[in-house]
Amino acid sequence: MKHILLFLMIAFSTQGFSQCDAPSTIFASNVNYYNAEVNWNTTSGTYFYRIRFKIIGAPSWSYKNNIDSTLNKLILIDLLPLSDYIWQIKSYCDTTNTNTSSWSTTDTFTTITNTCPNTNVLFTSNINFNNAVANWDTINGANRYKIRYKILGTTLWSYLGPVYHPLDSITIPVLQQNTSYEWQVLTFHDSTNLLGSLWSESDTFTTTSFVYSPFNPLVTNTLSSLECSSPSEFSLTVTQSAYEPDIGTSRITSDGGYFDISSISMGDSVGFAIMTTTTQNITAVLRAGLIAGQNYAIINSYDSTGSLIGFFTIENDNGGIKVTTTTPNDNNDYTSGYISEVYLTNLFINPPNSGPLHFFIDIESELSDQIYDTDTVQIWCNTNNIIEQKYEKEILELYDLLGRKRQNKQKNKPILYMYDDGTVQRKIIIE
């Protein structure tokens, strides 16, 4: 009786595991520098497949698991170019990973192709202390390009792109001064990452020394009305050239007039501001923030998304006004150049008497440079309610948008005209 039971147990165990075969035909196709397609014949009774692959001679395998049993091919990605690979496949014939085949026979392939050429003409231009322009010859049939760069002699690359064909240059940003760099380009010949070329040979360049500009911000104050006791739009324009030290704090005071702070409430719109740089133009709304009585208020600046991007204070102080701005430290002591325009709408009230109105400018850079200046306008009072000056204004100076003095009027470019009455106008002569 015991012999019969043992025989039945062995027979049952044997019948529990059906034949599980590995695919017998395997081969690689569509081999590129960084990927390859592996193929096999499907086998009956298979729940899923598993693939392993490695560079020939490497100690460890990489795996692709749980491959659907209906598939007969798979793309292996992130391969090393110009390398010899070996791969195998096995079948899993149940859901418990118990009944499996052995690994199949091996197949090999080499990651090389002649369908993904790359450019071999590279050069660098517009090199300065913190950026440079990488240029290359384009390739027929390219989809896009990718750039990598690093300090010469180091191992850590930084990457730029994609740069879509037929563009053939890109700026390499945020470099260190007096430093040698190398860069390379890679060409993609389709919209995926499959048809990529090898990296090109390197081009090298060395950044220049940083030479800062003297701290010389141009500040102008303008009143829309010069009639005594009348409300006036108060505008303030600050212009800095590239590579000047950043402004740390600024104070604009006057010896007359006042801000009508008692007429506004928190949240009221009191004007607007415009910031123009070499790369962008930002328009902001100015709204009253904290108001502490009739002589002190904080003015907040909000961008088009409603985000707070800055603030300054206005005060009535010592028989005049005071406007104070403190710039947050951005860990970069130099500016790339800009024009900042602030317009307070009818918040300034002119002095009640005719005569000169002086504005005193005190600006300190983040490097402790100090600038003092005085701007003067003439306030007029008369019984005929004539609020505009009748004499012909004379041009004192011409400036471009970066604050650089110009000797003559330029055509088709915006120019700042500074007049002897303290006003500034921006004009473009179209030809």
Coordinates of C-alpha atoms in Angstrom, one line a residue:
M1 CA 0.0 0.0 0.0
K2 CA 2.8 2.4 0.8
H3 CA 4.5 1.7 -2.5
I4 CA 1.3 2.6 -4.4
L5 CA 0.9 5.9 -2.5
L6 CA 4.5 6.9 -3.3
F7 CA 4.0 6.1 -7.0
L8 CA 0.9 8.2 -7.1
M9 CA 2.7 11.2 -5.4
I10 CA 5.6 11.0 -7.9
A11 CA 3.2 10.8 -10.8
F12 CA 1.2 13.8 -9.6
S13 CA 4.3 15.8 -9.1
T14 CA 5.6 15.0 -12.5
Q15 CA 2.3 15.9 -14.2
G16 CA 2.3 19.3 -12.3
F17 CA 5.1 20.8 -14.4
S18 CA 4.6 21.0 -18.2
Q19 CA 7.4 21.5 -20.6
C20 CA 8.8 25.1 -20.5
D21 CA 11.1 26.0 -23.4
A22 CA 13.3 29.0 -24.1
P23 CA 13.0 30.7 -27.5
S24 CA 15.3 28.8 -29.9
T25 CA 15.7 31.6 -32.5
I26 CA 17.2 34.9 -31.2
F27 CA 18.9 37.8 -33.1
A28 CA 19.5 41.5 -32.9
S29 CA 18.4 44.2 -35.5
N30 CA 18.2 48.0 -35.8
V31 CA 21.4 48.4 -33.9
N32 CA 22.5 52.0 -33.2
Y33 CA 25.1 53.6 -31.0
Y34 CA 22.9 53.7 -27.8
N35 CA 20.3 51.0 -28.4
A36 CA 19.4 47.8 -30.2
E37 CA 16.3 45.7 -31.0
V38 CA 16.5 42.1 -29.8
N39 CA 14.1 39.5 -31.4
W40 CA 13.0 36.0 -30.6
N41 CA 10.4 33.3 -31.6
T42 CA 7.5 33.0 -29.1
T43 CA 7.0 29.8 -27.3
S44 CA 3.7 28.1 -26.2
G45 CA 2.6 28.0 -22.6
T46 CA 4.7 31.1 -21.7
Y47 CA 3.4 33.6 -19.3
F48 CA 6.2 36.1 -19.7
Y49 CA 9.9 36.4 -20.7
R50 CA 13.0 37.7 -19.1
I51 CA 16.1 39.1 -20.9
R52 CA 19.6 39.6 -19.6
F53 CA 22.4 41.5 -21.4
K54 CA 25.9 42.9 -20.7
I55 CA 29.1 44.0 -22.4
I56 CA 31.1 40.9 -23.2
G57 CA 33.6 40.4 -20.4
A58 CA 31.6 42.5 -17.9
P59 CA 31.1 40.9 -14.5
S60 CA 27.4 41.6 -14.0
W61 CA 24.2 41.4 -16.1
S62 CA 21.4 43.9 -16.7
Y63 CA 17.8 42.6 -16.9
K64 CA 14.5 43.3 -18.5
N65 CA 11.7 41.6 -16.5
N66 CA 8.1 40.6 -17.0
I67 CA 8.1 40.9 -20.8
D68 CA 4.6 40.2 -22.2
S69 CA 4.3 36.7 -23.7
T70 CA 2.7 38.1 -26.9
L71 CA 5.8 40.2 -27.7
N72 CA 8.7 38.9 -29.8
K73 CA 11.0 41.9 -29.8
L74 CA 12.2 44.6 -27.4
I75 CA 14.5 47.6 -27.7
L76 CA 17.4 47.7 -25.3
I77 CA 18.3 51.4 -24.5
D78 CA 21.1 53.3 -22.7
L79 CA 23.8 51.1 -24.2
L80 CA 27.4 52.2 -24.5
P81 CA 28.5 53.0 -28.1
L82 CA 31.1 51.0 -29.9
S83 CA 30.7 48.1 -27.5
D84 CA 30.2 44.3 -28.0
Y85 CA 27.2 43.0 -26.2
I86 CA 25.9 39.5 -25.4
W87 CA 22.2 38.7 -24.5
Q88 CA 19.9 35.8 -23.6
I89 CA 16.3 35.1 -22.9
K90 CA 14.3 32.7 -20.8
S91 CA 10.6 31.7 -20.5
Y92 CA 8.4 31.7 -17.4
C93 CA 5.5 29.2 -17.8
D94 CA 3.5 29.8 -14.6
T95 CA 2.5 32.8 -12.4
T96 CA 4.6 31.7 -9.5
N97 CA 8.0 31.8 -11.2
T98 CA 8.4 28.1 -10.5
N99 CA 8.3 26.5 -13.9
T100 CA 10.9 28.3 -16.0
S101 CA 13.2 27.4 -18.9
S102 CA 16.9 27.6 -18.8
W103 CA 18.6 30.6 -20.5
S104 CA 18.6 30.5 -24.2
T105 CA 21.6 30.3 -26.4
T106 CA 23.6 33.6 -26.6
D107 CA 23.5 36.2 -29.3
T108 CA 25.9 39.1 -29.7
F109 CA 25.8 42.5 -31.4
T110 CA 28.0 45.6 -31.6
T111 CA 26.7 49.2 -31.0
I112 CA 27.8 50.9 -34.1
T113 CA 25.9 52.4 -37.1
N114 CA 26.6 54.5 -40.2
T115 CA 23.1 56.1 -40.2
C116 CA 23.8 58.7 -37.5
P117 CA 26.6 61.1 -38.7
N118 CA 27.7 64.1 -36.6
T119 CA 29.1 67.4 -37.4
N120 CA 32.9 67.9 -37.3
V121 CA 33.1 71.7 -37.6
L122 CA 32.9 73.5 -34.2
F123 CA 34.0 77.0 -33.2
T124 CA 33.4 79.4 -30.3
S125 CA 32.6 83.1 -30.5
N126 CA 31.6 86.1 -28.4
I127 CA 33.7 84.9 -25.5
N128 CA 33.6 87.1 -22.4
F129 CA 34.0 86.6 -18.7
N130 CA 30.8 84.6 -18.0
N131 CA 29.5 83.2 -21.3
A132 CA 30.4 82.2 -24.8
V133 CA 28.5 81.2 -28.0
A134 CA 29.0 77.6 -29.3
N135 CA 28.7 77.2 -33.1
W136 CA 28.6 74.2 -35.4
D137 CA 27.9 73.2 -38.9
T138 CA 24.5 71.6 -39.3
I139 CA 23.9 68.1 -40.6
N140 CA 21.4 67.2 -43.4
G141 CA 18.5 65.2 -42.0
A142 CA 19.1 66.2 -38.4
N143 CA 16.2 66.7 -36.0
R144 CA 18.0 68.5 -33.1
Y145 CA 21.3 68.9 -31.3
K146 CA 22.5 68.5 -27.8
I147 CA 25.6 70.2 -26.2
R148 CA 27.7 69.4 -23.3
Y149 CA 30.5 71.4 -21.7
K150 CA 32.9 71.3 -18.7
I151 CA 35.9 72.9 -17.3
L152 CA 39.0 71.6 -19.1
G153 CA 40.6 68.7 -17.2
T154 CA 37.5 67.9 -15.1
T155 CA 35.0 65.1 -15.5
L156 CA 31.6 66.6 -14.7
W157 CA 29.7 67.7 -17.8
S158 CA 26.8 70.2 -18.0
Y159 CA 24.2 69.9 -20.8
L160 CA 22.3 72.3 -23.0
G161 CA 19.5 71.6 -25.5
P162 CA 17.6 70.5 -27.4
V163 CA 18.6 72.9 -30.2
Y164 CA 16.3 72.2 -33.1
H165 CA 17.7 72.0 -36.6
P166 CA 18.5 74.2 -38.5
L167 CA 19.7 76.3 -35.6
D168 CA 23.5 76.1 -35.3
S169 CA 24.5 78.0 -32.1
I170 CA 23.7 78.4 -28.4
T171 CA 25.0 80.5 -25.6
I172 CA 26.9 78.6 -22.9
P173 CA 26.0 80.6 -19.7
V174 CA 27.2 81.2 -16.1
L175 CA 30.9 80.5 -16.7
Q176 CA 33.8 81.3 -14.5
Q177 CA 36.2 84.1 -15.5
N178 CA 39.8 83.2 -16.6
T179 CA 38.9 79.6 -17.0
S180 CA 39.4 77.1 -19.9
Y181 CA 36.4 75.1 -21.1
E182 CA 35.7 72.3 -23.6
W183 CA 32.4 71.5 -25.3
Q184 CA 31.0 68.9 -27.7
V185 CA 27.8 68.4 -29.8
L186 CA 25.7 65.4 -30.4
T187 CA 23.2 65.1 -33.3
F188 CA 19.8 63.3 -33.2
H189 CA 18.3 62.2 -36.5
D190 CA 14.8 61.5 -35.3
S191 CA 12.3 62.9 -32.7
T192 CA 13.1 60.1 -30.2
N193 CA 16.5 59.3 -28.5
L194 CA 17.2 56.3 -30.7
L195 CA 19.0 57.8 -33.6
G196 CA 21.8 59.7 -31.8
S197 CA 25.3 60.2 -33.1
L198 CA 28.5 59.9 -31.2
W199 CA 29.7 63.0 -29.4
S200 CA 31.9 65.2 -31.6
E201 CA 35.5 66.1 -31.0
S202 CA 35.9 68.9 -28.4
D203 CA 36.3 72.6 -29.1
T204 CA 38.0 74.6 -26.3
F205 CA 38.0 78.3 -25.2
T206 CA 39.1 80.4 -22.3
T207 CA 36.9 83.1 -20.7
T208 CA 38.2 86.6 -20.2
S209 CA 38.7 88.6 -17.0
F210 CA 35.8 90.4 -15.5
V211 CA 36.2 94.2 -15.9
Y212 CA 33.5 96.1 -14.0
S213 CA 32.1 99.5 -15.0
P214 CA 32.3 102.4 -12.6
F215 CA 29.2 102.9 -10.4
N216 CA 27.3 105.6 -12.2
P217 CA 23.5 105.1 -12.1
L218 CA 21.6 107.8 -14.1
V219 CA 18.6 109.0 -12.0
T220 CA 15.9 111.4 -13.3
N221 CA 12.8 112.7 -11.6
T222 CA 9.9 114.1 -13.6
L223 CA 6.7 115.9 -12.6
S224 CA 3.8 115.9 -15.1
S225 CA 2.6 119.3 -13.8
L226 CA 4.7 122.2 -12.5
E227 CA 1.8 124.3 -11.2
C228 CA 2.0 125.2 -7.6
S229 CA -0.2 123.2 -5.2
S230 CA -1.5 120.9 -8.0
P231 CA -1.4 117.0 -7.9
S232 CA 1.2 115.6 -10.3
E233 CA 2.4 112.3 -11.6
F234 CA 5.8 111.7 -10.0
S235 CA 8.0 109.5 -12.1
L236 CA 11.4 108.2 -11.3
T237 CA 13.8 106.6 -13.8
V238 CA 17.0 104.7 -12.9
T239 CA 19.4 103.5 -15.6
Q240 CA 22.5 101.3 -15.0
S241 CA 25.0 100.1 -17.6
A242 CA 26.1 96.5 -17.7
Y243 CA 28.7 95.4 -15.1
E244 CA 28.1 98.3 -12.8
P245 CA 27.9 97.4 -9.1
D246 CA 24.3 96.7 -8.0
I247 CA 22.4 99.3 -6.2
G248 CA 22.1 98.4 -2.5
T249 CA 20.0 101.3 -1.1
S250 CA 18.6 104.5 -2.7
R251 CA 17.1 107.6 -1.1
I252 CA 15.3 110.4 -3.0
T253 CA 14.4 113.4 -1.0
S254 CA 13.0 116.9 -1.8
D255 CA 12.9 120.3 -0.2
G256 CA 9.2 120.8 -0.9
G257 CA 5.9 119.2 -1.9
Y258 CA 4.3 116.2 -0.2
F259 CA 2.7 112.8 -0.9
D260 CA -1.1 112.8 -0.4
I261 CA -1.0 109.6 1.6
S262 CA -4.2 110.3 3.5
S263 CA -6.1 109.9 0.2
I264 CA -5.2 106.2 -0.3
S265 CA -6.1 103.0 1.4
M266 CA -4.3 99.7 1.6
G267 CA -4.6 97.8 -1.7
D268 CA -5.3 100.9 -3.8
S269 CA -3.6 101.1 -7.2
V270 CA -1.2 104.1 -7.1
G271 CA 0.7 103.7 -10.3
F272 CA 2.8 101.3 -12.3
A273 CA 6.5 100.3 -12.9
I274 CA 8.4 99.1 -15.9
M275 CA 11.7 97.2 -15.8
T276 CA 13.6 96.8 -19.1
T277 CA 16.7 94.6 -19.3
T278 CA 18.6 93.1 -22.2
T279 CA 16.5 90.0 -22.1
Q280 CA 13.0 90.9 -20.8
N281 CA 10.5 93.6 -20.1
I282 CA 8.5 93.5 -16.9
T283 CA 5.4 95.6 -16.2
A284 CA 4.2 95.8 -12.6
V285 CA 1.2 97.4 -10.8
L286 CA 2.0 99.5 -7.7
R287 CA -0.4 99.1 -4.8
A288 CA -0.5 100.7 -1.3
G289 CA 0.7 98.3 1.4
L290 CA 1.1 99.2 5.0
I291 CA 0.0 102.8 5.7
A292 CA 1.2 104.3 9.0
G293 CA -0.6 107.6 9.3
Q294 CA -0.6 110.4 6.7
N295 CA 3.2 110.6 6.4
Y296 CA 4.4 107.0 5.7
A297 CA 3.4 104.2 3.4
I298 CA 4.8 101.1 1.8
I299 CA 4.2 100.7 -1.9
N300 CA 4.2 97.1 -3.2
S301 CA 5.0 96.0 -6.7
Y302 CA 3.0 93.1 -8.3
D303 CA 3.8 91.4 -11.6
S304 CA 1.2 90.2 -14.1
T305 CA 0.6 87.0 -12.1
G306 CA -0.2 88.9 -8.9
S307 CA 3.1 87.9 -7.3
L308 CA 4.9 90.4 -5.1
I309 CA 8.2 91.3 -6.7
G310 CA 9.4 94.3 -4.8
F311 CA 8.5 97.3 -2.6
F312 CA 9.6 100.8 -1.5
T313 CA 8.6 103.3 1.0
I314 CA 7.3 106.9 0.6
E315 CA 7.3 109.5 3.4
N316 CA 6.6 113.1 4.1
D317 CA 9.7 114.3 5.9
N318 CA 11.3 117.6 6.8
G319 CA 9.1 119.8 4.6
G320 CA 9.5 117.5 1.6
I321 CA 9.3 113.9 0.5
K322 CA 11.5 110.8 0.8
V323 CA 11.5 107.7 -1.3
T324 CA 13.6 104.8 0.0
T325 CA 14.4 101.5 -1.7
T326 CA 16.5 98.6 -0.4
T327 CA 17.5 95.9 -2.9
P328 CA 17.7 92.3 -1.6
N329 CA 21.1 90.8 -2.0
D330 CA 21.2 88.3 -4.9
N331 CA 24.7 87.1 -4.2
N332 CA 25.8 88.9 -7.4
D333 CA 27.3 92.3 -6.9
Y334 CA 27.0 93.4 -10.5
T335 CA 24.1 94.2 -12.8
S336 CA 23.7 93.2 -16.4
G337 CA 22.2 96.6 -17.3
Y338 CA 18.6 97.8 -17.0
I339 CA 16.2 100.7 -17.0
S340 CA 13.7 101.0 -14.1
E341 CA 10.8 103.3 -14.4
V342 CA 8.3 104.1 -11.5
Y343 CA 5.2 106.2 -12.0
L344 CA 3.1 107.4 -9.0
T345 CA -0.2 108.7 -10.3
N346 CA -1.2 112.1 -8.9
L347 CA 0.0 111.2 -5.5
F348 CA 2.6 114.0 -5.3
I349 CA 1.3 117.5 -4.5
N350 CA 3.5 120.4 -5.7
P351 CA 4.7 123.1 -3.3
P352 CA 2.3 126.1 -2.8
N353 CA 4.9 128.7 -3.9
S354 CA 6.7 129.3 -7.1
G355 CA 10.4 128.7 -7.3
P356 CA 12.9 125.9 -7.7
L357 CA 12.1 122.5 -6.3
H358 CA 15.1 120.4 -5.6
F359 CA 15.3 116.6 -5.5
F360 CA 18.4 115.1 -3.7
I361 CA 19.6 111.7 -4.7
D362 CA 21.7 109.5 -2.4
I363 CA 22.5 106.0 -3.8
E364 CA 24.9 103.4 -2.3
S365 CA 26.0 100.3 -4.2
E366 CA 26.3 96.8 -2.7
L367 CA 30.1 97.4 -2.8
S368 CA 29.7 100.6 -0.8
D369 CA 30.1 103.0 -3.7
Q370 CA 28.3 106.3 -3.1
I371 CA 26.6 108.6 -5.5
Y372 CA 25.1 112.0 -4.7
D373 CA 23.2 114.2 -7.2
T374 CA 20.6 117.0 -7.3
D375 CA 17.8 117.5 -9.8
T376 CA 15.8 120.7 -10.0
V377 CA 12.5 121.7 -11.5
Q378 CA 10.8 125.1 -11.5
I379 CA 7.4 125.5 -9.9
W380 CA 5.1 128.2 -11.4
C381 CA 2.1 130.0 -9.9
N382 CA 0.0 132.5 -11.8
T383 CA -3.6 133.8 -12.0
N384 CA -4.2 132.6 -15.5
N385 CA -4.0 128.9 -14.5
I386 CA -1.3 128.4 -17.1
I387 CA 0.4 125.3 -16.0
E388 CA 2.7 124.7 -18.9
Q389 CA 6.0 126.5 -19.3
K390 CA 6.0 128.9 -22.3
Y391 CA 9.7 129.0 -23.1
E392 CA 11.3 126.6 -25.5
K393 CA 12.9 123.7 -23.6
E394 CA 16.5 123.0 -24.4
I395 CA 18.0 119.6 -24.7
L396 CA 20.8 119.1 -22.2
E397 CA 21.9 115.5 -22.9
L398 CA 21.0 112.4 -25.0
Y399 CA 21.2 108.9 -23.6
D400 CA 20.4 105.4 -24.9
L401 CA 18.3 102.9 -23.0
L402 CA 21.4 101.6 -21.1
G403 CA 22.3 105.1 -19.9
R404 CA 25.2 105.7 -22.2
K405 CA 25.6 109.3 -23.4
R406 CA 25.0 109.9 -27.1
Q407 CA 26.4 112.8 -29.2
N408 CA 23.6 112.9 -31.8
K409 CA 20.1 111.8 -32.4
Q410 CA 20.0 108.2 -33.6
K411 CA 17.3 107.0 -36.1
N412 CA 15.1 104.0 -35.5
K413 CA 16.3 103.6 -31.9
P414 CA 14.8 104.8 -28.7
I415 CA 16.7 107.7 -27.1
L416 CA 16.2 109.5 -23.8
Y417 CA 16.1 113.3 -24.1
M418 CA 17.0 115.2 -21.0
Y419 CA 15.8 118.8 -21.0
D420 CA 16.8 121.9 -19.0
D421 CA 13.5 121.9 -17.1
G422 CA 14.2 118.6 -15.5
T423 CA 11.9 116.5 -17.7
V424 CA 12.9 113.4 -19.7
Q425 CA 11.2 112.1 -22.8
R426 CA 11.8 108.9 -24.7
K427 CA 11.6 109.3 -28.4
I428 CA 12.2 107.3 -31.6
I429 CA 12.9 109.0 -34.8
I430 CA 11.6 106.7 -37.6
E431 CA 13.2 106.8 -41.0

